[in-house]
Coordinates of C-alpha atoms in Angstrom, one line a residue:
Chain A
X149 CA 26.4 30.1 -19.3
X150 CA 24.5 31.1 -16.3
X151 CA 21.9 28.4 -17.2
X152 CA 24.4 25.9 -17.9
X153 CA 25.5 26.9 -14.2
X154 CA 22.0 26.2 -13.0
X155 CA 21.1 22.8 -14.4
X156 CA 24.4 21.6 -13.0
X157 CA 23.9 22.6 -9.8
X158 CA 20.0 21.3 -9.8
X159 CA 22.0 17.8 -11.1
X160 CA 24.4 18.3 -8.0
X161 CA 21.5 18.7 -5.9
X162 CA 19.2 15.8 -7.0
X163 CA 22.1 13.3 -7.5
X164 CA 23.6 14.4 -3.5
X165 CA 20.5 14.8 -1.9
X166 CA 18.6 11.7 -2.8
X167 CA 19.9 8.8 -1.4
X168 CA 19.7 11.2 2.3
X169 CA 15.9 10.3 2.4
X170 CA 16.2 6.4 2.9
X171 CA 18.6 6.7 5.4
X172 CA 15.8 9.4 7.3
X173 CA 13.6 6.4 6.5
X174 CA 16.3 3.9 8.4
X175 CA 16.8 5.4 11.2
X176 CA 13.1 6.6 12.3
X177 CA 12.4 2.6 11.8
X178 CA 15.5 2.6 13.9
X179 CA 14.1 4.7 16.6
X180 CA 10.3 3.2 16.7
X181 CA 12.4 -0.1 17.6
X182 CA 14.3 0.8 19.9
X183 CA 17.9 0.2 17.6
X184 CA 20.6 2.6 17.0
X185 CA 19.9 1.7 13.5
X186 CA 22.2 2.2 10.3
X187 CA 24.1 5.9 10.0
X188 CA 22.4 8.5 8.2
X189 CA 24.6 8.2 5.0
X190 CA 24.9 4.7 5.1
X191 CA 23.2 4.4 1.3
X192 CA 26.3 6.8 0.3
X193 CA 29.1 4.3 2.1
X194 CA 26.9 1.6 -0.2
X195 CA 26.6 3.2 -3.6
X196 CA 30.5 4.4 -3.5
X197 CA 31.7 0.3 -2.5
X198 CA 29.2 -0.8 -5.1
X199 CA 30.4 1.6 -7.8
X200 CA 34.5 0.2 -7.1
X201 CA 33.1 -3.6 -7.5
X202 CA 33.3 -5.7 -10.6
X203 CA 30.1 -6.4 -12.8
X204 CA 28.9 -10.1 -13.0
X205 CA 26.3 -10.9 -15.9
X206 CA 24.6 -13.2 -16.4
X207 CA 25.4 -15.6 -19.7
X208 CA 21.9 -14.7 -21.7
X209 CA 22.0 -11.0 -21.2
X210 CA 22.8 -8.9 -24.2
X211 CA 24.0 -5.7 -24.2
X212 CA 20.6 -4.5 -23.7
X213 CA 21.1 -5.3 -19.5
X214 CA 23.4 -2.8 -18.9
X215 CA 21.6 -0.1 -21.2
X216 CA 18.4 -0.2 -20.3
X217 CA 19.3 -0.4 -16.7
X218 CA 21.4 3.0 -16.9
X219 CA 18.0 4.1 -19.2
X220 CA 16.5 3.6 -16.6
X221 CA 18.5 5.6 -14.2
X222 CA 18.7 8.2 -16.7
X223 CA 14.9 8.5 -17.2
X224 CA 14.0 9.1 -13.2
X225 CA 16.9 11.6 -13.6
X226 CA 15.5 13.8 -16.6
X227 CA 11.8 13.5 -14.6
X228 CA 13.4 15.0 -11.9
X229 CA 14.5 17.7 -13.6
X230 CA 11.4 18.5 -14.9
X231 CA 9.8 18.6 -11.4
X232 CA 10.2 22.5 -9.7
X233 CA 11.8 22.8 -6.2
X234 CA 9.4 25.3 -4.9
X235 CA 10.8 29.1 -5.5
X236 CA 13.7 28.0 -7.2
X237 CA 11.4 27.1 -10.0
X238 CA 12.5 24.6 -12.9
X239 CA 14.8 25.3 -15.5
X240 CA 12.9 23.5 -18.3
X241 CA 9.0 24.7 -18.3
X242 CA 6.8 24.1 -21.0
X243 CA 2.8 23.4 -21.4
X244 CA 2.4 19.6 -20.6
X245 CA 5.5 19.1 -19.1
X246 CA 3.6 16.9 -16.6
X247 CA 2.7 14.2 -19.1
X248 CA 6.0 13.9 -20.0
X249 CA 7.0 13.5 -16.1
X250 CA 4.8 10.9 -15.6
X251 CA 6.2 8.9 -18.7
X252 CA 9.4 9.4 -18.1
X253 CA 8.7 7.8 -15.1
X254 CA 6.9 5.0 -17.0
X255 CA 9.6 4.4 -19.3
X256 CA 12.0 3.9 -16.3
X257 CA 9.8 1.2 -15.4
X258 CA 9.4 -0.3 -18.6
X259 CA 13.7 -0.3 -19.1
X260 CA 13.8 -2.1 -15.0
X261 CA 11.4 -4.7 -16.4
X262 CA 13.0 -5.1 -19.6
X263 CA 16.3 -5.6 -18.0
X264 CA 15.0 -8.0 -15.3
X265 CA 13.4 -10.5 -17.9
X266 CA 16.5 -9.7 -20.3
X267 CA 18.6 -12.1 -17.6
X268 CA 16.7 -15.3 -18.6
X269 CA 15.8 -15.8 -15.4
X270 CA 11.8 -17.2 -15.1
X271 CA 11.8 -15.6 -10.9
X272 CA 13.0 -12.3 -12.3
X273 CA 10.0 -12.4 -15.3
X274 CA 7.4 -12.7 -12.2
X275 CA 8.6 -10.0 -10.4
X276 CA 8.7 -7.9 -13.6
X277 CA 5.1 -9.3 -14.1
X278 CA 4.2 -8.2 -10.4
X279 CA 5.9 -4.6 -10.7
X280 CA 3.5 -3.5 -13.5
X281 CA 0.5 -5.1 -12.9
X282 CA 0.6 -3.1 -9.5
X283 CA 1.6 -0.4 -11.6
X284 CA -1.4 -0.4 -14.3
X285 CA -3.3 0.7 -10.8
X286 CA -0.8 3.0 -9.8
X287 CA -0.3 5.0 -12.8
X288 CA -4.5 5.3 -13.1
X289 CA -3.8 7.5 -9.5
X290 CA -1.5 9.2 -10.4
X291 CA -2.8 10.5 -13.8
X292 CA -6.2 11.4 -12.0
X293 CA -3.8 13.3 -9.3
X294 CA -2.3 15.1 -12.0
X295 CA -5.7 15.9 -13.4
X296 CA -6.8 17.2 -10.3
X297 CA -4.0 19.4 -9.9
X298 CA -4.2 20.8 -14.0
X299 CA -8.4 21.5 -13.4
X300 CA -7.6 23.4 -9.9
X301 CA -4.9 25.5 -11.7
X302 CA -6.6 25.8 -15.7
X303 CA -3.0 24.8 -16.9
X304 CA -0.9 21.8 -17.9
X305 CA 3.0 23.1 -16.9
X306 CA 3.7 21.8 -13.7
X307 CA 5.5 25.2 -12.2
X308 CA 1.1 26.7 -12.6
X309 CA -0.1 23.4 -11.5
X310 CA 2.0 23.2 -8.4
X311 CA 2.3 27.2 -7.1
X312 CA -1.3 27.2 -5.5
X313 CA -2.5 24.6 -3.2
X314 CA -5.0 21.5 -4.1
X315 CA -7.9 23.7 -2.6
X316 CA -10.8 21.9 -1.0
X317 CA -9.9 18.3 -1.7
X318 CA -5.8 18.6 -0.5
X319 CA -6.4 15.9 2.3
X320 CA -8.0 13.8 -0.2
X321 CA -5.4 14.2 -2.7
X322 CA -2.7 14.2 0.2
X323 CA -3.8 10.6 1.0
X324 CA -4.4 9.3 -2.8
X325 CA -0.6 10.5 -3.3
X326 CA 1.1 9.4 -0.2
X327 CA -0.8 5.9 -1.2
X328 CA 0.7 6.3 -4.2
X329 CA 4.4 7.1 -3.1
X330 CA 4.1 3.8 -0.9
X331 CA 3.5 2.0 -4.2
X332 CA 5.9 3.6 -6.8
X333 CA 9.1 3.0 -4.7
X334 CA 8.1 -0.3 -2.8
X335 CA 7.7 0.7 0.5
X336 CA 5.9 -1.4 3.2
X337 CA 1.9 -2.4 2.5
X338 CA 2.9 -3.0 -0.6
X339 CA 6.5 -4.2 -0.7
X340 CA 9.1 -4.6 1.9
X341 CA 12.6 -3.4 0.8
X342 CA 14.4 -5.5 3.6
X343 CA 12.8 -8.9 2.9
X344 CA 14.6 -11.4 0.5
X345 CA 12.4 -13.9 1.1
X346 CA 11.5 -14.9 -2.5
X347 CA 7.8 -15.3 -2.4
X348 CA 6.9 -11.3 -0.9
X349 CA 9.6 -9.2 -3.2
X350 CA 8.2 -7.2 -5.8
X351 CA 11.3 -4.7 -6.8
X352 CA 13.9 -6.6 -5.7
X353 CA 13.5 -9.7 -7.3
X354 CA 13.9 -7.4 -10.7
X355 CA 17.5 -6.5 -9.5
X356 CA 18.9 -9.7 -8.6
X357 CA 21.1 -9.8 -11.1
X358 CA 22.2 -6.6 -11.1
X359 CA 25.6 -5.9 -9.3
X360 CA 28.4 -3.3 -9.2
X361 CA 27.6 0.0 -10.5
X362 CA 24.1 -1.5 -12.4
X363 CA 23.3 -2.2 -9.1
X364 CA 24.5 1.5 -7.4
X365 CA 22.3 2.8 -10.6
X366 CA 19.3 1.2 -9.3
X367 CA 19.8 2.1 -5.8
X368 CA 20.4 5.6 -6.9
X369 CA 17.5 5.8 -9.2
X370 CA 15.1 4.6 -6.3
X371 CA 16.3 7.3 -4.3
X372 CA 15.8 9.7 -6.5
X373 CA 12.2 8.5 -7.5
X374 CA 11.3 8.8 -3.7
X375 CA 12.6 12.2 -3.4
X376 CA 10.8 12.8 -6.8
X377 CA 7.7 11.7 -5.4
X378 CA 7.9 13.3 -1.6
X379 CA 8.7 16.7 -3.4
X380 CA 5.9 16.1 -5.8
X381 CA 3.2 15.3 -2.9
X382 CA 4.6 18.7 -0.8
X383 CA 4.2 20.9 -3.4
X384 CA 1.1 19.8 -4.7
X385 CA -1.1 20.3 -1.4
X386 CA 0.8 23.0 0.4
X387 CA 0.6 26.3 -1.4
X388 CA 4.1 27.2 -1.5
X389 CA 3.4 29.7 -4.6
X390 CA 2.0 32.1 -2.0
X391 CA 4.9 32.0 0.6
X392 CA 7.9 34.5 0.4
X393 CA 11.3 32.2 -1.4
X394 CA 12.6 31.1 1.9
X395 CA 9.5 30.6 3.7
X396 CA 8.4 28.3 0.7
X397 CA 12.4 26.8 0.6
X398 CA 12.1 26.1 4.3
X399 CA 8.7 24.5 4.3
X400 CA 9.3 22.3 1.3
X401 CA 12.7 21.0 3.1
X402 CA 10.5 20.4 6.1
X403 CA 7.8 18.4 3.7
X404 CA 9.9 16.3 2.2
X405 CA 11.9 15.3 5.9
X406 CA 7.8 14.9 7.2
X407 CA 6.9 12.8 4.2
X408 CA 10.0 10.7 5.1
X409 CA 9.5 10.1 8.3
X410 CA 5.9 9.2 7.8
X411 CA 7.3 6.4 5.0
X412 CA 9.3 5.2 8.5
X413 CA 6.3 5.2 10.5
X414 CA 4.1 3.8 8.2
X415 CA 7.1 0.9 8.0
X416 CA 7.2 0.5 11.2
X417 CA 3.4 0.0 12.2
X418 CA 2.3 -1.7 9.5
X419 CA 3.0 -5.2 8.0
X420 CA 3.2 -5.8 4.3
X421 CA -0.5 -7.0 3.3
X422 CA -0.9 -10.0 1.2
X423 CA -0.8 -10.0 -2.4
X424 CA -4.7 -10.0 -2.9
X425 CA -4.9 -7.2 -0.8
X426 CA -2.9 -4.7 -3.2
X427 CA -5.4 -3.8 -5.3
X428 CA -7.7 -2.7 -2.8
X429 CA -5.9 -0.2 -1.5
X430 CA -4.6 0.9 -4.9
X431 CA -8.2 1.3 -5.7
X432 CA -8.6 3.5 -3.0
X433 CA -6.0 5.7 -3.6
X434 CA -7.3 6.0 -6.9
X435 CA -10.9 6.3 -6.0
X436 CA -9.0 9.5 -3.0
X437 CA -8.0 11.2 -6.1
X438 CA -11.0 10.5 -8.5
X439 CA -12.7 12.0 -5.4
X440 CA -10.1 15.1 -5.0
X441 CA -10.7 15.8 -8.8
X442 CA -14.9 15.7 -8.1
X443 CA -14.1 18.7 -5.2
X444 CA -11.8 20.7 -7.8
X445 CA -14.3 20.4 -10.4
X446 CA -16.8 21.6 -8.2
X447 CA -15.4 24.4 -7.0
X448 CA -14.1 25.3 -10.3
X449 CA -17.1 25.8 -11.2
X450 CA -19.3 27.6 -8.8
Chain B
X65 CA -23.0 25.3 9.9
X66 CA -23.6 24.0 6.6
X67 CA -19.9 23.8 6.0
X68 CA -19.7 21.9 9.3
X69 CA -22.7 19.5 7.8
X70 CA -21.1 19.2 4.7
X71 CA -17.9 17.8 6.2
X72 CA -19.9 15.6 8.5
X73 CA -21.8 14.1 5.5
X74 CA -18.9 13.7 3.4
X75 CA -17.4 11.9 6.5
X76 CA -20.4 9.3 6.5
X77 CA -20.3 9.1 2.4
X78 CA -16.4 8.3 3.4
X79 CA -17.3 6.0 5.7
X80 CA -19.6 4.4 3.1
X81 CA -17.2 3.4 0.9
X82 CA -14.9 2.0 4.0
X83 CA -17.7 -0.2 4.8
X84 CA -17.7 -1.4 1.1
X85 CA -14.4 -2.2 1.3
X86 CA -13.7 -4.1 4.3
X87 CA -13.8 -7.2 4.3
X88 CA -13.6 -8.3 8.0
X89 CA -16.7 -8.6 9.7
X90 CA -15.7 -7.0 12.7
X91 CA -14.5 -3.6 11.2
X92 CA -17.6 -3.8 8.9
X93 CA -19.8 -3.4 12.4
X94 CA -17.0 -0.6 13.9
X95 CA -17.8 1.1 10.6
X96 CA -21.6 1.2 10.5
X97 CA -21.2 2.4 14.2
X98 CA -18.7 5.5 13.8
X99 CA -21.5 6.4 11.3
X100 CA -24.5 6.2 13.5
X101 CA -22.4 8.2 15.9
X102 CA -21.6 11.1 13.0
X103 CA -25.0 10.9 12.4
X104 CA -26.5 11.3 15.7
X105 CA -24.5 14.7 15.7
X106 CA -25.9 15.8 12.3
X107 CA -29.4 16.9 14.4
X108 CA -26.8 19.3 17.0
X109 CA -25.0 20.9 14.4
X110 CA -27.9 21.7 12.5
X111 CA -29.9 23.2 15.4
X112 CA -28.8 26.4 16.1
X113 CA -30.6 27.0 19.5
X114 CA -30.5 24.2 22.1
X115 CA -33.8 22.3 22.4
X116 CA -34.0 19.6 24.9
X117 CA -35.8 17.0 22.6
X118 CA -33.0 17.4 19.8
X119 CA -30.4 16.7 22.4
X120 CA -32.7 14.0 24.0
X121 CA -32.8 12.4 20.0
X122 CA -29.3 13.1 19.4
X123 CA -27.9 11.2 22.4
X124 CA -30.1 8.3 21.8
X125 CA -29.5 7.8 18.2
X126 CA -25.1 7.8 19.4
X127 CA -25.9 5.1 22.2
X128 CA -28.2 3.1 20.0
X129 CA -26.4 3.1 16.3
X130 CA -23.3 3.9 18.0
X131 CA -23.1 0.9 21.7
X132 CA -26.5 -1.3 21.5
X133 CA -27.2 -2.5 18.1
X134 CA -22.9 -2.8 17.8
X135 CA -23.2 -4.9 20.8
X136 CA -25.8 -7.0 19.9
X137 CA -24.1 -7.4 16.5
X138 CA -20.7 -8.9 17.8
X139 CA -22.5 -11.3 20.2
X140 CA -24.2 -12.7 17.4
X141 CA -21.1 -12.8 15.3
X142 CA -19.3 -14.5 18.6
X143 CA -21.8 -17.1 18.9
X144 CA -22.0 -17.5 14.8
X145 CA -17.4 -18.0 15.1
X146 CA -17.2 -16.1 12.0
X147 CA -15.1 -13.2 11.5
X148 CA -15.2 -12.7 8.0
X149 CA -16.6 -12.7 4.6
X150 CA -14.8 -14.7 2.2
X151 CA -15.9 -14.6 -1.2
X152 CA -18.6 -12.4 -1.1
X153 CA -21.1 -12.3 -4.3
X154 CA -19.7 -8.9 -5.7
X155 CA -15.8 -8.6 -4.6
X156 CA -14.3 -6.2 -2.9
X157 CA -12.7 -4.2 -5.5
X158 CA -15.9 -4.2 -7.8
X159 CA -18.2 -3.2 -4.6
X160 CA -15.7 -0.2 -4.0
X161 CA -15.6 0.9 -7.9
X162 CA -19.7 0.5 -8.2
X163 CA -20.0 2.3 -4.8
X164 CA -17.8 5.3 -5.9
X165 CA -19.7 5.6 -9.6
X166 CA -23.0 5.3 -7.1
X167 CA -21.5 8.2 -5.2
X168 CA -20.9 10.6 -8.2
X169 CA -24.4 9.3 -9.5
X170 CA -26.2 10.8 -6.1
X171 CA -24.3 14.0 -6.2
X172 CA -25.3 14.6 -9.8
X173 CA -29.0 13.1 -9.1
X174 CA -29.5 15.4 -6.5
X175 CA -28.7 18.6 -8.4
X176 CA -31.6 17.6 -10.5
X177 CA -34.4 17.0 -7.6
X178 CA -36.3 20.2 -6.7
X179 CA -34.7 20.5 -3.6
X180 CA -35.7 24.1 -1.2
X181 CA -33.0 26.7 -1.3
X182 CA -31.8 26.2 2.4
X183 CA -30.4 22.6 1.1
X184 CA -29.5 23.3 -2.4
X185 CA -25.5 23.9 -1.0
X186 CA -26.1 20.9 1.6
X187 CA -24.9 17.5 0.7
X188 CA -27.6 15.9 2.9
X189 CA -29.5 14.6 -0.1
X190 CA -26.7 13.1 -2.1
X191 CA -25.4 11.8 0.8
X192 CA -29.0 10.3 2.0
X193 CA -28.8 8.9 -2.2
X194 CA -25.5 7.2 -1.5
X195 CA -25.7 5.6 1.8
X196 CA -29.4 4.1 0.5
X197 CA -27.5 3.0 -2.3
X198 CA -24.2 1.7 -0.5
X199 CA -26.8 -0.6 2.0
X200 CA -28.5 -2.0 -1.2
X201 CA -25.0 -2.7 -2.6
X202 CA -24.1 -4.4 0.3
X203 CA -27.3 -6.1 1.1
X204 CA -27.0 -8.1 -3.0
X205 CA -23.5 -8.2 -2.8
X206 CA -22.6 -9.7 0.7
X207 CA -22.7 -13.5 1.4
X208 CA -22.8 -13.3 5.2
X209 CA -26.0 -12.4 7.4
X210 CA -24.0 -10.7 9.4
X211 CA -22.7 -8.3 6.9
X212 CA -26.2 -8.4 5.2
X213 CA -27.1 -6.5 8.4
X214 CA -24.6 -4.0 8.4
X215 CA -25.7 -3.0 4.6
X216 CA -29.6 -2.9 6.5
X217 CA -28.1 -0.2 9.1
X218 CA -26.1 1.9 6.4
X219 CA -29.4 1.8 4.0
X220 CA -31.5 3.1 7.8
X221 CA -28.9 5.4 8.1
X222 CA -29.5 7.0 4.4
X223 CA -33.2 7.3 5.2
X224 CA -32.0 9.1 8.4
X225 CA -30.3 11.7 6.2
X226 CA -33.0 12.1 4.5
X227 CA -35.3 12.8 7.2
X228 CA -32.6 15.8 8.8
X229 CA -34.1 17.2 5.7
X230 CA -37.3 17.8 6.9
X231 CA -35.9 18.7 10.5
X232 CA -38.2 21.4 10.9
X233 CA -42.0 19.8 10.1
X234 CA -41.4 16.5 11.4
X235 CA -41.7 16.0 15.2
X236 CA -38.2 14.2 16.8
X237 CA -40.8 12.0 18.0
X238 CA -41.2 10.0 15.3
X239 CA -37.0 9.5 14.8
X240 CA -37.5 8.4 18.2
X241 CA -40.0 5.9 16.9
X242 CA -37.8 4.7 13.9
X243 CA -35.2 4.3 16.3
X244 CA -36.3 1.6 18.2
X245 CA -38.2 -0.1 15.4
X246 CA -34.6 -0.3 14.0
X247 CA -33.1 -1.4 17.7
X248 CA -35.7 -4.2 17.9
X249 CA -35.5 -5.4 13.9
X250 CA -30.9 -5.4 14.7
X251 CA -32.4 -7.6 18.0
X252 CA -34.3 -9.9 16.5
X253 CA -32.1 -10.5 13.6
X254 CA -29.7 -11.1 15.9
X255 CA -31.5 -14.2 17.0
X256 CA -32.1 -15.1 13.6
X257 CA -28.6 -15.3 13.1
X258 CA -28.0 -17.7 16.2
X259 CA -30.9 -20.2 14.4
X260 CA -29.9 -20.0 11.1
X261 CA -26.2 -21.3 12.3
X262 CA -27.5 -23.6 14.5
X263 CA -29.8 -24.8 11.0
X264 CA -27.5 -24.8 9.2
X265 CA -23.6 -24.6 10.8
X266 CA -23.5 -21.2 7.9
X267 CA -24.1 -18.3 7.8
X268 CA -24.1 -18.0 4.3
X269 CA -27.8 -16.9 2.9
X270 CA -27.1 -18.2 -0.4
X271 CA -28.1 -21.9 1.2
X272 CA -31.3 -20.2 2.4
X273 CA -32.9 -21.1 -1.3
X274 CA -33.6 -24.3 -0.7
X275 CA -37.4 -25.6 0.9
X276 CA -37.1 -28.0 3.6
X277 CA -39.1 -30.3 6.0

């Protein structure tokens, strides 16, 4: 019962908190500008008009459109819950509970892409084909991140793996992951979530045919990936293991509002770089991490 | 002070791979600058006890790698008009992926060289291994002269580290020496540069094969 008692309130917390952090993200590209910006909730006022409106779909899409886009949501959900908030642990541990994190994570990218070429529509099938070639790069990071962290700790659960800190290399893993953050939810050098212009979008041209609720799931489900991911990066290179349970709450809180407002600065400062440019700094993120897993080893073994 | 070394090192082998992956030309010369200055440093943090002709090196080597030859760079590259280095002969992402595997290669090379027990925790060799290595990488794989030069400075720079090595049997003098050889080579490529444009309105050394009248 009790544990029944705990997952739900994890749920409550992952499905409430989420969509908070883009509205962070809003208003510190609010304040570098010099606007009074969107409210703070505004992404709740969204999702709850969304969720009342009607559904329109287009004539080629099977049922599969709708399924695999609340998959989708579904999968980012069940990832989350696999992730540990700090003290308050997780409440499903098991060894190599990362792997299946970061394919969970994969899947919900594979059901987005599947729903955005199961519309018919040929602009949607290129920015499905842009989403995962920039992921192929991605996902190489963030599997040497996680192999970073699992050689620092000698152990494949992600509650061991995220306890201590990254040791030596946690700038250079700090960077590689808050490279690949930018990536994974679309933010600004790679893509811009405010454009609509059709040549630069990456994620949204997947979703333009979503609408009502689909399009509240995807909304939600890119909130929760970018909490997913902030948390992720905090707890992987501060060492909130060793910290007393509200110390480690506290500073995890404060991560996760830091990580934001970077995302905001970042946004702000720079400009989305051209599409040839991606992989570069993709590769560098990976090559950050392949280097943070070089300093592990290393120290692992002297 | 061999953990402050170590993280100056690591900077310049960090720097290395910036330099590999920059494609404008002017960043290229900010990069092979910073590192001359990290460099110039090294010599400071790894004398413990002040000595005027390690200061007297140190400053030099910051001014020279760090303002002149910088200088002298962008003036040729002002009077060349190019700022960049399109297609280059190895691309970008390539460069950065060989450099990196070069990297690793130096670190695990230099555990194997016979190397005295003050400097088997240092990463001076490896680092001297890699930036050699980065310079040769960019010297093959750049189109430009320009840029060509930058990978000549980065390659100087790993023969640098390798000299810190041997700090304490070789008199400063002679980096004084190399110094200006290096200051004088940066100059007179420099005017190089201005011919070969005015030659041939490129500065691509790829059209350099070619015998004329």
């Amino acid at each position: 019962m009790t544990s029944f008692l705990e997952i739900t309130i994890r749920l409550a917390v992952w499905l409430l908190l989420a969509p908070l952090l883009p509205g962070i993200i809003n208003k510190v590209k609010a304040w570098v500008a010099g606007r009074r910006g969107p409210p703070l909730l505004q992404l709740y006022y969204d999702l709850a008009k969304l969720w009342r409106k009607g559904v329109v779909l287009s004539t080629l899409a099977s049922p599969g459109f709708l399924a695999a886009t609340a998959f989708s949501w579904v999968a980012v959900l069940a990832a989350a819950l696999l992730l540990p908030l700090g003290p308050w642990g997780t409440s499903l541990s098991f060894r190599g509970d990362v792997l299946l994190l970061v394919y969970l994570l994969a899947l919900a990218r594979f059901c987005t892409a599947g729903a955005a070429l199961e519309t018919g529509s040929a602009f949607e099938g290129m920015g499905a084909a842009r989403e995962v070639s920039y992921a192929v790069l991605a996902e190489a990071a963030i599997i040497t991140a996680v192999l970073t962290l699992s050689v620092q700790s000698r152990s494949l659960s992600l509650e061991a793996m995220l306890a201590p800190s990254a040791g030596a290399g946690a700038a250079l893993l700090a960077a590689g992951l808050f490279t690949v953050l930018l990536a994974e939810n679309c933010r600004v050098p790679f893509d811009d979530p405010n454009t609509h212009l059709e040549l630069t979008m990456i994620h949204e041209v997947m979703v333009l045919d979503h609408s009502g609720p689909a399009l509240a799931a995807v909304l939600h489900g890119a909130a929760m990936k970018l909490l997913l991911f902030s948390a992720l990066l905090v707890q992987a290179v501060l060492p909130l293991g060793t910290l007393p349970a509200a110390a480690a709450l506290g500073v995890l809180l404060g991560g996760v509002l830091a990580v934001a407002v970077g995302v905001g600065l970042v946004e702000s400062l720079l400009a989305r770089y051209a599409f040839r440019r991606v992989p570069l700094l993709l590769t560098t993120a990976f090559l950050l991490c392949v280097f943070a897993l070089l300093v592990a080893w290393k120290g692992g073994a002297a | 002070m061999t953990d402050g070394l170590n993280l100056l090192v690591g900077l310049a082998m960090g720097l290395n791979l910036v330099a590999l992956g920059s494609s404008r030309l002017p960043s290229l010369i900010q990069v092979a600058a910073v590192q001359g200055v990290v460099l110039g440093v090294m010599p400071l943090v790894m004398e413990p006890d002040f000595r005027w002709m390690a200061v007297l090196i140190a400053v030099a080597t910051m001014a020279m790698k760090g303002l002149v030859i910088p200088a002298l760079l962008r003036r040729a590259m002002r009077t060349a008009n190019i700022d960049r280095d399109l297609n280059p002969l190895i691309g970008f992402v390539p460069s950065l992926l060989v450099g990196a595997a070069g990297m690793i290669a130096a670190v695990l090379l230099a555990r194997q060289l016979p190397l005295l027990p003050e400097h088997q925790e240092s990463l001076l060799a490896p680092g001297a291994l890699a930036s050699v290595f980065t310079g040769l990488l960019l010297l093959v794989g750049r189109s430009k002269a320009i840029s060509q030069v930058c990978g000549y400075l980065i390659l100087e720079n790993g023969i640098y580290l390798f000299g810190l090595l041997l700090i304490h049997s070789t008199p400063l003098l002679v980096e004084g020496g190399i110094l200006l050889d290096l200051t004088v080579a940066v100059f007179v490529i420099g005017i190089i540069v201005d011919r070969i444009q005015r030659a041939f309105d490129s500065l691509d050394t790829r059209k350099l094969t070619v015998l004329r009248e």
